[in-house]
Short mmCIF file of C-alpha atoms and ligand atoms in Angstrom, two decimals:
data_model
loop_
_atom_site.label_atom_id
_atom_site.label_comp_id
_atom_site.label_asym_id
_atom_site.label_seq_id
_atom_site.Cartn_x
_atom_site.Cartn_y
_atom_site.Cartn_z
CA MET A 1 -6.06 -51.34 221.11
CA ARG A 2 -9.32 -52.42 222.68
CA LYS A 3 -11.52 -50.75 225.16
CA LEU A 4 -13.63 -52.29 227.86
CA CYS A 5 -16.64 -50.04 228.36
CA ALA A 6 -18.23 -50.25 231.76
CA LEU A 7 -21.34 -48.23 232.52
CA LEU A 8 -19.84 -44.82 231.95
CA LEU A 9 -16.14 -44.92 231.40
CA CYS A 10 -13.96 -47.08 229.26
CA PHE A 11 -10.76 -48.59 230.51
CA ILE A 12 -7.93 -48.36 228.10
CA LEU A 13 -6.04 -51.61 227.75
CA SER A 14 -3.24 -50.42 225.52
CA GLU A 15 -2.34 -47.61 223.19
CA VAL A 16 -4.24 -46.92 219.99
CA GLN A 17 -2.96 -48.83 216.97
CA ALA A 18 -1.91 -46.81 213.95
CA ASP A 19 -4.39 -48.49 211.60
CA GLU A 20 -7.37 -48.86 213.90
CA ALA A 21 -10.41 -47.20 212.30
CA THR A 22 -13.54 -45.78 213.89
CA LEU A 23 -16.44 -44.33 211.91
CA ILE A 24 -18.69 -41.96 213.81
CA ASP A 25 -21.76 -41.92 211.61
CA ASN A 26 -25.05 -40.01 211.48
CA VAL A 27 -23.74 -36.82 213.07
CA ARG A 28 -23.92 -33.11 212.38
CA VAL A 29 -20.44 -31.66 212.61
CA TRP A 30 -19.39 -28.40 214.19
CA ASP A 31 -15.79 -28.20 213.03
CA GLY A 32 -14.46 -25.65 215.54
CA LEU A 33 -14.77 -22.73 213.10
CA SER A 34 -18.08 -22.58 211.22
CA GLU A 35 -21.11 -20.47 212.00
CA MET A 36 -23.39 -23.49 211.65
CA LEU A 37 -23.52 -27.24 211.89
CA SER A 38 -23.02 -29.43 208.83
CA GLU A 39 -25.74 -31.58 207.31
CA SER A 40 -25.80 -35.17 208.53
CA THR A 41 -22.48 -36.86 207.74
CA ASN A 42 -19.77 -39.07 209.22
CA VAL A 43 -16.25 -38.63 210.55
CA LEU A 44 -13.62 -41.29 210.02
CA VAL A 45 -10.84 -41.68 212.58
CA ILE A 46 -7.79 -43.78 211.84
CA GLY A 47 -5.25 -44.24 214.60
CA ASP A 48 -4.97 -41.00 216.55
CA GLN A 49 -6.09 -38.71 213.73
CA ILE A 50 -9.15 -37.58 211.83
CA LYS A 51 -8.94 -39.07 208.36
CA GLY A 52 -11.94 -37.54 206.64
CA ILE A 53 -15.46 -36.17 206.83
CA GLY A 54 -18.20 -37.76 204.73
CA VAL A 55 -15.96 -40.56 203.50
CA ASP A 56 -16.11 -44.34 203.05
CA ALA A 57 -14.74 -46.39 205.91
CA PRO A 58 -12.77 -49.62 205.76
CA LYS A 59 -14.85 -52.73 206.48
CA SER A 60 -12.92 -53.32 209.68
CA ALA A 61 -13.86 -49.94 211.13
CA VAL A 62 -15.63 -49.83 214.49
CA ARG A 63 -18.94 -48.04 213.81
CA ILE A 64 -20.58 -45.64 216.23
CA ASP A 65 -24.06 -44.34 215.41
CA GLY A 66 -24.19 -40.72 216.56
CA GLY A 67 -27.99 -40.65 216.38
CA GLY A 68 -28.11 -37.25 214.67
CA ARG A 69 -26.22 -35.56 217.53
CA THR A 70 -23.52 -32.88 217.20
CA LEU A 71 -19.92 -33.96 216.86
CA MET A 72 -17.44 -31.23 217.77
CA PRO A 73 -13.79 -30.87 218.78
CA GLY A 74 -12.83 -31.78 222.34
CA LEU A 75 -12.73 -28.74 224.64
CA ILE A 76 -9.51 -27.05 225.73
CA ASP A 77 -8.95 -25.20 229.01
CA ALA A 78 -6.00 -22.90 228.43
CA HIS A 79 -5.34 -21.94 232.05
CA VAL A 80 -5.36 -24.57 234.78
CA HIS A 81 -3.38 -25.23 237.96
CA ILE A 82 -3.47 -28.95 238.53
CA ASN A 83 -0.93 -28.83 241.37
CA LEU A 84 -2.56 -25.91 243.14
CA GLN A 85 -5.69 -27.45 244.58
CA PHE A 86 -6.22 -25.86 247.97
CA LEU A 87 -6.11 -27.51 251.32
CA ASP A 88 -9.00 -25.40 252.44
CA SER A 89 -10.79 -22.56 250.67
CA SER A 90 -10.40 -20.29 253.70
CA VAL A 91 -6.60 -20.16 253.37
CA GLY A 92 -6.29 -19.50 249.63
CA VAL A 93 -3.23 -20.33 247.53
CA PRO A 94 -0.78 -19.57 250.38
CA GLY A 95 -2.32 -22.59 252.09
CA ALA A 96 -0.91 -24.84 249.37
CA ASN A 97 2.47 -24.26 250.95
CA GLN A 98 1.31 -26.15 254.02
CA MET A 99 0.58 -29.32 252.10
CA THR A 100 2.84 -32.34 251.82
CA TRP A 101 3.78 -33.76 248.46
CA GLU A 102 1.36 -36.63 248.94
CA GLU A 103 -1.52 -34.24 249.43
CA ILE A 104 -0.52 -32.12 246.44
CA GLY A 105 -0.05 -35.19 244.26
CA ALA A 106 -3.27 -36.85 245.35
CA ARG A 107 -5.23 -33.68 244.78
CA ALA A 108 -3.65 -33.25 241.37
CA ARG A 109 -4.58 -36.81 240.44
CA ASP A 110 -8.10 -36.09 241.51
CA ALA A 111 -8.25 -32.74 239.70
CA ILE A 112 -7.05 -34.13 236.40
CA ALA A 113 -9.75 -36.82 236.49
CA GLU A 114 -12.39 -34.08 236.19
CA PHE A 115 -11.59 -33.10 232.63
CA LEU A 116 -12.24 -35.93 230.18
CA PRO A 117 -15.75 -36.79 231.45
CA SER A 118 -16.62 -33.08 231.08
CA GLY A 119 -15.45 -33.05 227.46
CA PHE A 120 -12.08 -31.35 228.03
CA THR A 121 -9.44 -33.24 226.07
CA THR A 122 -6.60 -30.72 226.52
CA VAL A 123 -5.46 -28.44 229.34
CA ARG A 124 -2.63 -25.93 229.62
CA ASP A 125 -1.07 -25.67 233.07
CA LEU A 126 0.32 -22.26 234.00
CA CYS A 127 2.18 -22.90 237.20
CA GLY A 128 3.74 -25.84 238.78
CA THR A 129 3.07 -29.00 236.87
CA GLY A 130 6.07 -30.90 235.62
CA PRO A 131 5.95 -33.67 233.03
CA GLY A 132 5.29 -36.51 235.47
CA LEU A 133 1.51 -36.44 235.35
CA ARG A 134 1.50 -35.94 231.58
CA ASN A 135 3.78 -38.94 231.12
CA LEU A 136 1.41 -41.09 233.15
CA ILE A 137 -1.52 -39.93 231.03
CA ASP A 138 0.21 -40.26 227.67
CA SER A 139 1.47 -43.74 228.53
CA GLY A 140 -2.07 -44.84 229.38
CA PHE A 141 -1.34 -45.44 233.06
CA ILE A 142 -4.14 -43.07 234.04
CA SER A 143 -6.72 -41.36 231.86
CA GLY A 144 -6.76 -37.62 231.48
CA PRO A 145 -6.48 -34.78 228.99
CA ARG A 146 -3.45 -33.78 226.97
CA MET A 147 -1.33 -31.44 229.05
CA TYR A 148 0.69 -28.42 228.00
CA ILE A 149 2.90 -27.37 230.89
CA SER A 150 4.87 -24.28 231.89
CA GLY A 151 6.84 -25.93 234.68
CA ALA A 152 7.53 -23.85 237.78
CA CYS A 153 6.12 -20.35 237.43
CA ILE A 154 8.91 -17.80 237.68
CA SER A 155 8.48 -14.92 240.09
CA GLN A 156 10.63 -12.24 241.58
CA THR A 157 11.07 -12.27 245.35
CA SER A 158 7.91 -10.76 246.84
CA GLY A 159 6.15 -11.33 243.51
CA HIS A 160 2.92 -13.13 242.71
CA ALA A 161 4.44 -16.59 243.21
CA ASP A 162 6.26 -15.77 246.44
CA PHE A 163 4.10 -18.01 248.61
CA ARG A 164 6.73 -18.56 251.29
CA MET A 165 5.42 -18.57 254.79
CA ASP A 166 6.66 -15.67 256.89
CA SER A 167 8.92 -18.06 258.78
CA GLU A 168 10.62 -18.98 255.51
CA ALA A 169 10.94 -15.42 254.25
CA VAL A 170 13.10 -14.06 257.05
CA THR A 171 15.97 -13.47 254.64
CA PRO A 172 16.17 -14.11 250.90
CA ASN A 173 17.30 -17.68 250.21
CA PHE A 174 16.70 -18.51 253.89
CA GLY A 175 15.15 -21.75 252.79
CA ASP A 176 13.11 -22.92 249.89
CA SER A 177 9.40 -23.16 250.49
CA THR A 178 7.49 -26.37 249.88
CA LEU A 179 6.22 -25.04 246.58
CA GLU A 180 9.76 -24.22 245.44
CA ARG A 181 11.18 -27.55 246.55
CA LEU A 182 8.47 -29.35 244.60
CA GLY A 183 9.19 -27.33 241.45
CA ILE A 184 5.83 -25.60 241.51
CA THR A 185 7.20 -22.06 241.89
CA ILE A 186 10.68 -20.62 241.46
CA LEU A 187 11.90 -17.28 242.75
CA ALA A 188 14.40 -15.62 240.40
CA ASP A 189 15.91 -12.14 240.60
CA GLY A 190 18.18 -10.74 237.94
CA VAL A 191 18.81 -11.80 234.37
CA ASP A 192 21.07 -14.72 235.28
CA GLU A 193 18.61 -16.26 237.69
CA VAL A 194 15.73 -15.85 235.22
CA LEU A 195 17.79 -17.47 232.47
CA LYS A 196 18.61 -20.36 234.77
CA ALA A 197 15.02 -20.77 235.92
CA THR A 198 13.71 -20.70 232.35
CA ARG A 199 16.28 -23.17 231.13
CA ASN A 200 15.67 -25.44 234.08
CA ASN A 201 11.98 -25.50 233.24
CA LEU A 202 12.83 -26.42 229.66
CA ALA A 203 15.20 -29.09 230.95
CA ARG A 204 12.39 -30.59 233.03
CA GLY A 205 10.13 -30.83 230.00
CA ALA A 206 8.17 -27.58 230.03
CA ASP A 207 6.61 -26.69 226.67
CA PHE A 208 6.74 -22.95 227.39
CA THR A 209 7.38 -20.92 230.52
CA LYS A 210 5.52 -18.36 232.57
CA MET A 211 6.68 -15.38 234.58
CA MET A 212 4.79 -13.14 236.94
CA GLY A 213 4.76 -9.62 235.49
CA GLY A 214 2.67 -7.78 238.03
CA GLY A 215 0.43 -8.00 241.06
CA GLY A 216 -1.88 -10.95 241.54
CA VAL A 217 -5.07 -11.52 243.46
CA SER A 218 -4.29 -14.70 245.36
CA SER A 219 -0.89 -13.66 246.76
CA ASP A 220 -0.45 -11.53 249.85
CA ARG A 221 2.96 -9.88 249.40
CA ASP A 222 2.46 -7.99 246.15
CA PRO A 223 0.23 -4.95 245.73
CA ILE A 224 -2.14 -5.54 242.82
CA GLU A 225 -0.79 -2.48 241.00
CA SER A 226 2.82 -3.59 241.41
CA VAL A 227 5.01 -4.15 238.37
CA GLN A 228 7.15 -7.29 238.57
CA GLY A 229 10.21 -8.29 236.63
CA THR A 230 12.52 -5.78 234.97
CA LEU A 231 12.36 -5.48 231.20
CA GLU A 232 15.73 -7.25 231.11
CA GLU A 233 14.42 -10.13 233.23
CA ILE A 234 11.30 -10.53 231.07
CA GLY A 235 13.50 -10.30 227.98
CA ALA A 236 15.72 -13.04 229.38
CA MET A 237 12.80 -15.48 229.56
CA VAL A 238 11.62 -14.48 226.08
CA LEU A 239 15.13 -15.04 224.75
CA ALA A 240 15.69 -18.41 226.40
CA THR A 241 12.29 -19.79 225.34
CA GLY A 242 12.76 -18.38 221.83
CA HIS A 243 16.10 -20.17 221.56
CA TYR A 244 14.15 -23.41 221.99
CA GLY A 245 11.49 -22.47 219.47
CA THR A 246 8.76 -21.80 222.01
CA TYR A 247 7.41 -18.77 223.89
CA GLY A 248 7.00 -17.00 227.18
CA ALA A 249 3.66 -16.37 228.90
CA MET A 250 3.14 -13.68 231.51
CA HIS A 251 0.81 -13.14 234.39
CA ALA A 252 -0.27 -9.51 233.98
CA TYR A 253 -3.44 -7.79 235.16
CA HIS A 254 -3.13 -4.06 234.67
CA ASP A 255 -2.25 -1.80 231.75
CA ARG A 256 1.33 -1.18 232.73
CA SER A 257 2.23 -4.83 233.15
CA VAL A 258 0.35 -5.83 229.99
CA GLN A 259 2.06 -3.16 227.90
CA ARG A 260 5.48 -4.13 229.24
CA ALA A 261 4.77 -7.76 228.41
CA VAL A 262 3.80 -6.92 224.83
CA ASN A 263 6.85 -4.72 224.38
CA ALA A 264 9.14 -7.45 225.74
CA GLY A 265 7.93 -10.07 223.26
CA ILE A 266 5.60 -12.10 225.48
CA ARG A 267 3.16 -14.12 223.33
CA SER A 268 0.48 -14.96 225.86
CA ILE A 269 -0.85 -12.70 228.58
CA GLU A 270 -2.65 -14.43 231.40
CA HIS A 271 -5.58 -12.45 232.83
CA GLY A 272 -5.31 -8.80 231.76
CA ASN A 273 -8.54 -8.28 233.72
CA LEU A 274 -7.50 -4.87 235.09
CA MET A 275 -6.78 -3.35 231.68
CA VAL A 276 -8.71 -0.10 231.39
CA GLU A 277 -6.87 1.79 228.64
CA PRO A 278 -7.97 1.19 225.04
CA GLU A 279 -4.29 1.51 224.11
CA SER A 280 -3.53 -1.75 225.93
CA PHE A 281 -6.14 -3.67 223.95
CA LYS A 282 -4.87 -2.09 220.74
CA MET A 283 -1.31 -3.12 221.55
CA VAL A 284 -2.39 -6.71 222.22
CA ALA A 285 -4.33 -6.77 218.94
CA ASP A 286 -1.56 -5.16 216.87
CA ALA A 287 1.12 -7.49 218.23
CA ASP A 288 -1.10 -10.56 217.59
CA VAL A 289 -0.54 -11.54 221.22
CA TRP A 290 -2.95 -13.90 222.98
CA LEU A 291 -4.85 -13.04 226.10
CA VAL A 292 -6.45 -15.57 228.44
CA PRO A 293 -8.84 -13.78 230.79
CA ALA A 294 -10.24 -15.79 233.65
CA LEU A 295 -13.75 -14.41 233.51
CA GLY A 296 -14.55 -15.86 236.93
CA GLY A 297 -12.89 -12.73 238.35
CA PHE A 298 -15.69 -10.67 236.81
CA ALA A 299 -18.51 -12.73 238.29
CA LYS A 300 -20.51 -10.72 240.80
CA GLU A 301 -20.93 -13.89 242.85
CA LEU A 302 -17.18 -13.98 243.50
CA MET A 303 -17.79 -11.70 246.46
CA ASP A 304 -19.76 -14.58 248.08
CA HIS A 305 -16.63 -16.77 248.06
CA PRO A 306 -15.36 -17.64 251.58
CA TYR A 307 -11.84 -16.37 250.83
CA TYR A 308 -12.23 -13.64 248.20
CA GLY A 309 -15.41 -12.33 249.76
CA ASN A 310 -13.90 -11.97 253.23
CA PRO A 311 -12.54 -8.45 253.93
CA ALA A 312 -10.14 -9.98 256.47
CA ASN A 313 -8.07 -11.30 253.55
CA PRO A 314 -5.91 -8.93 251.45
CA ALA A 315 -7.11 -10.82 248.37
CA HIS A 316 -10.64 -9.51 248.96
CA PHE A 317 -9.79 -5.95 247.93
CA LYS A 318 -7.78 -7.10 244.94
CA ALA A 319 -10.59 -9.36 243.77
CA LYS A 320 -13.07 -6.52 244.17
CA ARG A 321 -11.05 -4.26 241.86
CA VAL A 322 -10.99 -6.94 239.18
CA ASN A 323 -14.68 -7.55 239.71
CA ASP A 324 -15.58 -3.91 239.19
CA ASN A 325 -13.77 -3.75 235.83
CA GLY A 326 -15.79 -6.47 234.11
CA THR A 327 -18.27 -4.47 232.05
CA ASN A 328 -15.72 -2.04 230.63
CA TRP A 329 -13.24 -4.84 229.94
CA VAL A 330 -15.67 -6.93 227.93
CA LYS A 331 -16.67 -3.85 225.91
CA LEU A 332 -13.06 -3.09 224.98
CA ALA A 333 -12.17 -6.73 224.27
CA ASN A 334 -15.08 -6.90 221.83
CA LEU A 335 -14.17 -3.58 220.26
CA TYR A 336 -10.55 -4.50 219.55
CA GLN A 337 -11.24 -8.17 218.68
CA ILE A 338 -8.12 -9.37 220.48
CA ASN A 339 -7.03 -13.02 220.32
CA MET A 340 -8.53 -14.70 223.35
CA GLY A 341 -8.24 -18.19 224.75
CA PHE A 342 -10.74 -19.81 227.10
CA GLY A 343 -9.04 -20.51 230.42
CA THR A 344 -10.58 -20.94 233.84
CA ASP A 345 -7.68 -20.47 236.30
CA ILE A 346 -9.38 -22.58 238.94
CA VAL A 347 -7.47 -23.04 242.16
CA VAL A 348 -10.05 -24.21 244.62
CA VAL A 349 -10.97 -26.94 247.01
CA GLY A 350 -13.28 -29.66 246.05
CA LYS A 351 -14.55 -31.12 242.88
CA ARG A 352 -17.99 -29.61 243.07
CA SER A 353 -16.82 -26.01 243.37
CA SER A 354 -14.28 -26.63 240.65
CA ARG A 355 -17.02 -27.87 238.35
CA ASN A 356 -19.28 -24.94 239.01
CA LEU A 357 -16.53 -22.37 238.54
CA ARG A 358 -15.67 -23.84 235.17
CA ASP A 359 -19.26 -24.40 234.09
CA TYR A 360 -20.25 -20.87 235.01
CA GLN A 361 -17.37 -19.35 233.08
CA ILE A 362 -18.78 -20.95 229.92
CA THR A 363 -21.96 -19.00 230.62
CA GLN A 364 -20.00 -15.79 231.22
CA TRP A 365 -18.16 -16.22 227.95
CA GLY A 366 -21.41 -16.75 226.07
CA GLU A 367 -22.97 -13.65 227.59
CA SER A 368 -19.85 -11.55 226.99
CA PHE A 369 -18.73 -12.69 223.54
CA GLY A 370 -21.54 -14.81 222.05
CA ASN A 371 -21.81 -18.57 221.67
CA LEU A 372 -19.77 -18.92 218.47
CA ARG A 373 -16.80 -16.98 219.81
CA THR A 374 -16.98 -18.90 223.08
CA LEU A 375 -16.95 -22.24 221.32
CA LYS A 376 -14.08 -21.15 219.07
CA ALA A 377 -12.14 -19.97 222.12
CA MET A 378 -12.66 -23.41 223.70
CA THR A 379 -11.58 -25.27 220.55
CA SER A 380 -9.90 -23.84 217.44
CA ASP A 381 -8.61 -20.62 218.98
CA ASN A 382 -7.17 -22.46 221.95
CA GLY A 383 -5.70 -24.93 219.45
CA LYS A 384 -3.76 -22.04 217.90
CA LEU A 385 -2.63 -20.94 221.34
CA MET A 386 -1.33 -24.46 222.10
CA ALA A 387 0.59 -24.43 218.81
CA LEU A 388 2.64 -21.40 219.93
CA THR A 389 4.91 -23.98 221.56
CA GLY A 390 6.44 -24.50 218.10
CA THR A 391 9.28 -26.97 218.10
CA LYS A 392 8.56 -27.85 221.75
CA ASN A 393 4.95 -28.80 220.97
CA PRO A 394 4.36 -32.22 222.53
CA TYR A 395 1.30 -32.73 220.27
CA PRO A 396 2.32 -31.26 216.92
CA ASN A 397 -0.83 -31.99 214.89
CA LYS A 398 -3.78 -29.60 214.92
CA LEU A 399 -6.01 -29.44 217.99
CA GLY A 400 -9.47 -27.95 218.36
CA VAL A 401 -10.73 -28.56 214.82
CA ILE A 402 -12.40 -31.35 212.90
CA GLU A 403 -10.43 -31.67 209.70
CA PRO A 404 -8.20 -34.30 208.10
CA GLY A 405 -4.88 -34.64 209.90
CA ALA A 406 -6.07 -33.10 213.17
CA TYR A 407 -5.89 -35.20 216.32
CA ALA A 408 -9.02 -37.26 216.89
CA ASP A 409 -10.12 -35.38 220.01
CA LEU A 410 -13.90 -35.33 219.66
CA ILE A 411 -17.04 -35.01 221.72
CA LEU A 412 -20.58 -35.95 220.79
CA VAL A 413 -23.27 -33.84 222.40
CA ASP A 414 -27.05 -33.80 222.65
CA GLY A 415 -28.36 -30.65 220.97
CA ASN A 416 -26.71 -27.71 219.24
CA PRO A 417 -23.98 -25.93 221.25
CA LEU A 418 -24.17 -22.91 218.93
CA GLU A 419 -27.70 -22.34 220.22
CA ASP A 420 -27.26 -23.49 223.79
CA LEU A 421 -23.98 -23.69 225.70
CA ALA A 422 -25.67 -25.75 228.41
CA VAL A 423 -25.14 -28.81 226.22
CA ILE A 424 -21.42 -28.56 226.98
CA GLY A 425 -22.00 -27.87 230.66
CA ALA A 426 -22.76 -24.14 231.04
CA VAL A 427 -24.76 -23.36 234.19
CA PRO A 428 -26.68 -20.20 235.19
CA SER A 429 -24.95 -19.45 238.50
CA MET A 430 -21.43 -19.88 239.86
CA PHE A 431 -22.30 -20.75 243.44
CA LYS A 432 -26.08 -21.16 243.44
CA THR A 433 -26.37 -23.85 240.77
CA ILE A 434 -26.80 -27.28 242.31
CA PRO A 435 -23.46 -28.91 241.50
CA ARG A 436 -23.24 -32.03 239.43
CA ASP A 437 -22.52 -35.12 241.50
CA THR A 438 -20.04 -36.51 239.00
CA PRO A 439 -17.54 -34.85 236.71
CA SER A 440 -19.55 -36.12 233.77
CA VAL A 441 -21.66 -33.62 231.81
CA PRO A 442 -24.67 -35.83 230.94
CA SER A 443 -25.35 -34.17 227.56
CA ILE A 444 -21.79 -34.98 226.45
CA ARG A 445 -22.43 -38.55 225.37
CA LEU A 446 -19.11 -39.59 223.92
CA VAL A 447 -15.55 -38.40 224.52
CA MET A 448 -12.69 -39.47 222.29
CA LYS A 449 -9.08 -38.40 222.78
CA ASN A 450 -6.29 -39.40 220.45
CA GLY A 451 -8.63 -41.82 218.70
CA VAL A 452 -9.55 -43.63 221.92
CA VAL A 453 -13.05 -43.55 223.40
CA TYR A 454 -12.94 -42.60 227.09
CA LYS A 455 -16.63 -42.08 227.68
CA ASN A 456 -19.63 -43.51 225.89
CA THR A 457 -23.17 -43.21 227.24
CA LEU A 458 -24.91 -43.78 223.90
ZN1 LIG B 501 -3.38 -18.77 237.09
#
């Protein structure tokens, strides 16, 4: 495999060869776990994997001088929605239902291009992305991060993924909405329908599946405090995913929905931002369940958003409740030391707002949980979360760490991220920071995924 490096990005001509070696020399390593950087050393990559740290390289190895910079694992965003990029921020997620497949596909293609130049080498999609885009990336047709996908998110009628327009919701099964027809959402009521929906996702190539277990912010039909899915329905998804060696994830905000999810065997709770009872955090910790909070919901600036900040939209009042729970939530999450993955849950218009929402959440994480925990959440902890896919794991080697045998997903950054998260893109304000013009974070100088260099500004 050879790469042609233009000014910023490299064009991949073919797949990485199994014996191709790259030595990244003169670097200080943050391995995804440690409290400090290593002394100056090197990292040898052979094929798609890390071969060793501080080792001799074969003569034929391509040598990259890291210039004393920090080499760390590629970043992982554990909650994205590549196929839910809005038409217009004033209409929210329901507006996605008005888009044609070309618009959805083109926006998805655009959204996925944001990740690698920003240092994100893996994403986990929680609603609506099938294997098509991943296949194009993995085959080298387009460049992008590794993708873990849930397939169509499963929702009860009137649940968090019931985005039918009123004209489509006259009677149940009146007609599938655009989002259902495109396999982005699926409405399922009763054990049989949930089993079928789960199995259909697995048939399409989903690595795990997701169900809506309670009220959501961006949907209009479900009260935020609503409970969704019967215990039998949730259990049906857990059973069907377990039969295939993988797991079920659940959208759940408040205590009741979180506790039901834990009791039903869900392994990953998405959000949880309305949890107020210490018992809920204790249950999550005791069951070794993962929780992926989108901290953007806690940002005070969220109330300046054109959709969530507008009292004319039902989502405004839901978003406000989440917003008000931030301080208490962070206190309890720290107290109970629950497993947490870094996930941004961005469903917005435009590249610039998407960048700022993600970049600001890095700052929020740092302020809430400290830099080390933030970096671990973005790398090694998220790597463990990806591995919950078990026998369905499309990328079975380790992710998010620098150690022999792990995938060679690496970024080289100016400065020490343990001291300053800005070196991986953190910004001080969600809406008031002047957005970057390009997806590239300038202090991330080199991005390698699967042993292939995708960005090199050294
Ligand atoms: Zn989401």
